[in-house]
Each structure stands twice: as C-alpha cells, then as structure tokens.
GROMACS .gro file of C-alpha atoms in nm:
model
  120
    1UNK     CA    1   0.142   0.165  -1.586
    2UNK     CA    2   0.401  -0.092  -1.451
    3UNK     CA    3   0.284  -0.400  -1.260
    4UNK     CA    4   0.443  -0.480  -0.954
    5UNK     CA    5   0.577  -0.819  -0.888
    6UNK     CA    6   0.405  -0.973  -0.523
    7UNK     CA    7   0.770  -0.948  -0.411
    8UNK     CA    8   0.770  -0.547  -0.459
    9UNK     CA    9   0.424  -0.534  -0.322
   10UNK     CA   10   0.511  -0.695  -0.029
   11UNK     CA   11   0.840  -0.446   0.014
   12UNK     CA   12   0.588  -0.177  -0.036
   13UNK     CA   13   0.342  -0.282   0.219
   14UNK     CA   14   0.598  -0.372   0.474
   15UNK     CA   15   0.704  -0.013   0.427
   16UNK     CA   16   0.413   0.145   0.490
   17UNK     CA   17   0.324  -0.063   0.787
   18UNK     CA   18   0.674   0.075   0.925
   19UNK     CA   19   0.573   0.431   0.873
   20UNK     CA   20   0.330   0.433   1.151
   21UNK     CA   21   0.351   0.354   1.517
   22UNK     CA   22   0.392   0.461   1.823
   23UNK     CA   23   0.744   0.597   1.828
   24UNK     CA   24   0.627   0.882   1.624
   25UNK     CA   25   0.499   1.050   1.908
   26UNK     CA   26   0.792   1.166   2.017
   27UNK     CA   27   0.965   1.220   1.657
   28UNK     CA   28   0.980   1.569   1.533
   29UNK     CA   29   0.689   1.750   1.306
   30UNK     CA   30   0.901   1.691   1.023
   31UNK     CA   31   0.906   1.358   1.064
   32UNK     CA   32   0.544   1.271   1.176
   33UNK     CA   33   0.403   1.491   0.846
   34UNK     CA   34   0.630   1.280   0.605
   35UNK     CA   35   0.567   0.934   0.767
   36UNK     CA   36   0.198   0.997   0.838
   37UNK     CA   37   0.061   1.242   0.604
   38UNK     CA   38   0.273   1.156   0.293
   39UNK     CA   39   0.391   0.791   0.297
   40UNK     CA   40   0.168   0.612   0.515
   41UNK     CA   41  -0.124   0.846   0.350
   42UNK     CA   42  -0.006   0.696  -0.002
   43UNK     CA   43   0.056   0.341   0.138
   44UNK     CA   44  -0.243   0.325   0.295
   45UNK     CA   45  -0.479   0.380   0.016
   46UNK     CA   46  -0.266   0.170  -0.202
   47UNK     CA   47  -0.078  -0.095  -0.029
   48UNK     CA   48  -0.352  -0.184   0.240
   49UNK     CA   49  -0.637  -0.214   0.018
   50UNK     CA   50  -0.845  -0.485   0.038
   51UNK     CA   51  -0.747  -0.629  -0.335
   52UNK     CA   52  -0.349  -0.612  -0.229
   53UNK     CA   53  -0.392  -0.759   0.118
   54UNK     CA   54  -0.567  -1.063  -0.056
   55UNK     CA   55  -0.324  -1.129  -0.289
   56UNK     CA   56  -0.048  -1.121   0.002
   57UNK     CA   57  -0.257  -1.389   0.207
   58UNK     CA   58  -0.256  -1.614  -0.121
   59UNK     CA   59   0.107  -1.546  -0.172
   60UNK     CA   60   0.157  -1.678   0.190
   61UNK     CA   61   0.352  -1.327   0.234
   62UNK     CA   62   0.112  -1.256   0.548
   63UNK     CA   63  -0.186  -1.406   0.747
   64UNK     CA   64  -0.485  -1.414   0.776
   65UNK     CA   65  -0.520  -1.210   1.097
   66UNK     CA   66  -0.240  -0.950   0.935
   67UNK     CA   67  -0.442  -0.913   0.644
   68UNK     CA   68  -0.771  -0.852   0.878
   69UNK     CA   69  -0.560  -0.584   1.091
   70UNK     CA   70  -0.448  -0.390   0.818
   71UNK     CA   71  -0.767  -0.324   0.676
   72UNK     CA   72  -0.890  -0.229   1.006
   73UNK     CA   73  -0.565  -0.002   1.016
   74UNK     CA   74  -0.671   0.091   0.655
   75UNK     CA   75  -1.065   0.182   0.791
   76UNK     CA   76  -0.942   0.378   1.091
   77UNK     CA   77  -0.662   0.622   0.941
   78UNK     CA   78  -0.911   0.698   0.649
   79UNK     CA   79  -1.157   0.765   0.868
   80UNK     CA   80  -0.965   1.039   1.091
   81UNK     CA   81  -0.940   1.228   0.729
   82UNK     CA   82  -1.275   1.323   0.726
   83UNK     CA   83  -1.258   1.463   1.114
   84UNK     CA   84  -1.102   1.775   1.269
   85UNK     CA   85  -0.794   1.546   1.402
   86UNK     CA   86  -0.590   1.552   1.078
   87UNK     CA   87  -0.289   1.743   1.217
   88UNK     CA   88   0.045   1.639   1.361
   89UNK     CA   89  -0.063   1.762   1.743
   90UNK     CA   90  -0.342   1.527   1.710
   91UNK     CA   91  -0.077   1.221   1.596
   92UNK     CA   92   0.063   1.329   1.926
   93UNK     CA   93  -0.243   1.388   2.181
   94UNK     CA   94  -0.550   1.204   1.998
   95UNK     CA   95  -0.697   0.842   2.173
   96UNK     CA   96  -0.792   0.769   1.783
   97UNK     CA   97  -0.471   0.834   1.679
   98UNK     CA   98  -0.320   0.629   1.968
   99UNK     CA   99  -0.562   0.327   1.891
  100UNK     CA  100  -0.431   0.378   1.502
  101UNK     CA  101  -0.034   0.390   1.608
  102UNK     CA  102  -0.027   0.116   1.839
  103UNK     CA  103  -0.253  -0.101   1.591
  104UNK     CA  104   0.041  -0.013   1.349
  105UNK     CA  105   0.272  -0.158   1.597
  106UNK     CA  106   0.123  -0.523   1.654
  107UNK     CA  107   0.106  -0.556   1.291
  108UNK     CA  108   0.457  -0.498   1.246
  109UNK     CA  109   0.568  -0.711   1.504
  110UNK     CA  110   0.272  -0.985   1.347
  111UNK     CA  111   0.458  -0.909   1.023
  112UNK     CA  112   0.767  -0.998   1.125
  113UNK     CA  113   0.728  -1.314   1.352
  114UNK     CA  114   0.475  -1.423   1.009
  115UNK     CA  115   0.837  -1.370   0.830
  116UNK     CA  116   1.053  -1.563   1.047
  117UNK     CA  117   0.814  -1.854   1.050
  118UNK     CA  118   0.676  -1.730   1.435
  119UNK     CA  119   0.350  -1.814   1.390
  120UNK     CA  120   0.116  -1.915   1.658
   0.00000   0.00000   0.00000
C-alpha cells in the first residue's frame, strides 16, 4: 500500500470536510447519496481518524480546535450508522443530521481562515 505524503492527506481531508454541510439539503438525492454516503462515508473513517487528525495538528496543517471538531464530526456521523436515520430524507429532515451538517460547516470555514493565517 502507498503512503501518502501530509500534503495529500491534508488534500484528502479538506475534501471530505467539503462533502458535508448544510447546502446539501437542498441538493438533489443524487448528490446527497454520493457526498454523504460514499465520499464523506470513506473520508470519514479514514481521513478524520484520530491518528490522521494528529499528524495534521503536528504538521501545523490545522488546529487544535479543528482537529477536536472533526473527531466530534467523526463520532457523530458514525454514530447515525447504527440508527434508523441512515437515508437521504433523514440528511434532509433529521435535528442529528442538522447538528452533523452545520458542524461540517464551521469546520470548513475554521479550515480555511487556519489556511489563510485567520486565526484567533
């Protein structure tokens, strides 16, 4: 298996941050099963992991407080797998899925004020 330089994992993680959030509620099935339940699903287990997110705060590629987020992002979506709300109508209409999306969206927009030096 190929290791992946910091730089790729941070692409990689940055990606799958950007597959979830809030403007998916109004996007199309199609859309919501591919960003949710096939890239995020994958990024999530992989990219947001514990192990990754640490080596991303040592890299100085995000902060503390991002790295803390996104395992709580991590905990939650993973969590909504085991429960009866693992469907694209749910995505739309669920409060966890709401508290998931919009967690999504103040990491990205941590992410990229952490990347243009916006940090408070």
């Amino acid at each position: 298996m190929k290791k992946i330089s910091i730089e790729e994992l941070y692409e990689l993680y940055v990606d799958t941050i950007k597959r979830c959030g809030t403007y998916l509620i109004k996007a199309d099935d199609l859309v919501i099963g591919y960003n949710i339940f096939e890239e995020f699903d994958i990024g999530a287990i992989s990219f947001l992991h514990t192990d990754n997110l640490k080596k991303l705060v040592e890299n100085e590629l995000i902060s503390i407080e991002i790295m803390f987020k996104s395992s709580t992002l991590r905990n939650k979506f993973l969590a909504l797998q085991q429960g009866d709300e693992w469907n694209i109508n749910a995505v739309r209409h669920s409060s966890r899925w709401k508290e998931i999306l919009e967690l999504a969206d103040e990491i990205n927009s941590l992410v990229v004020r952490y990347a243009n030096g916006n940090v408070s």
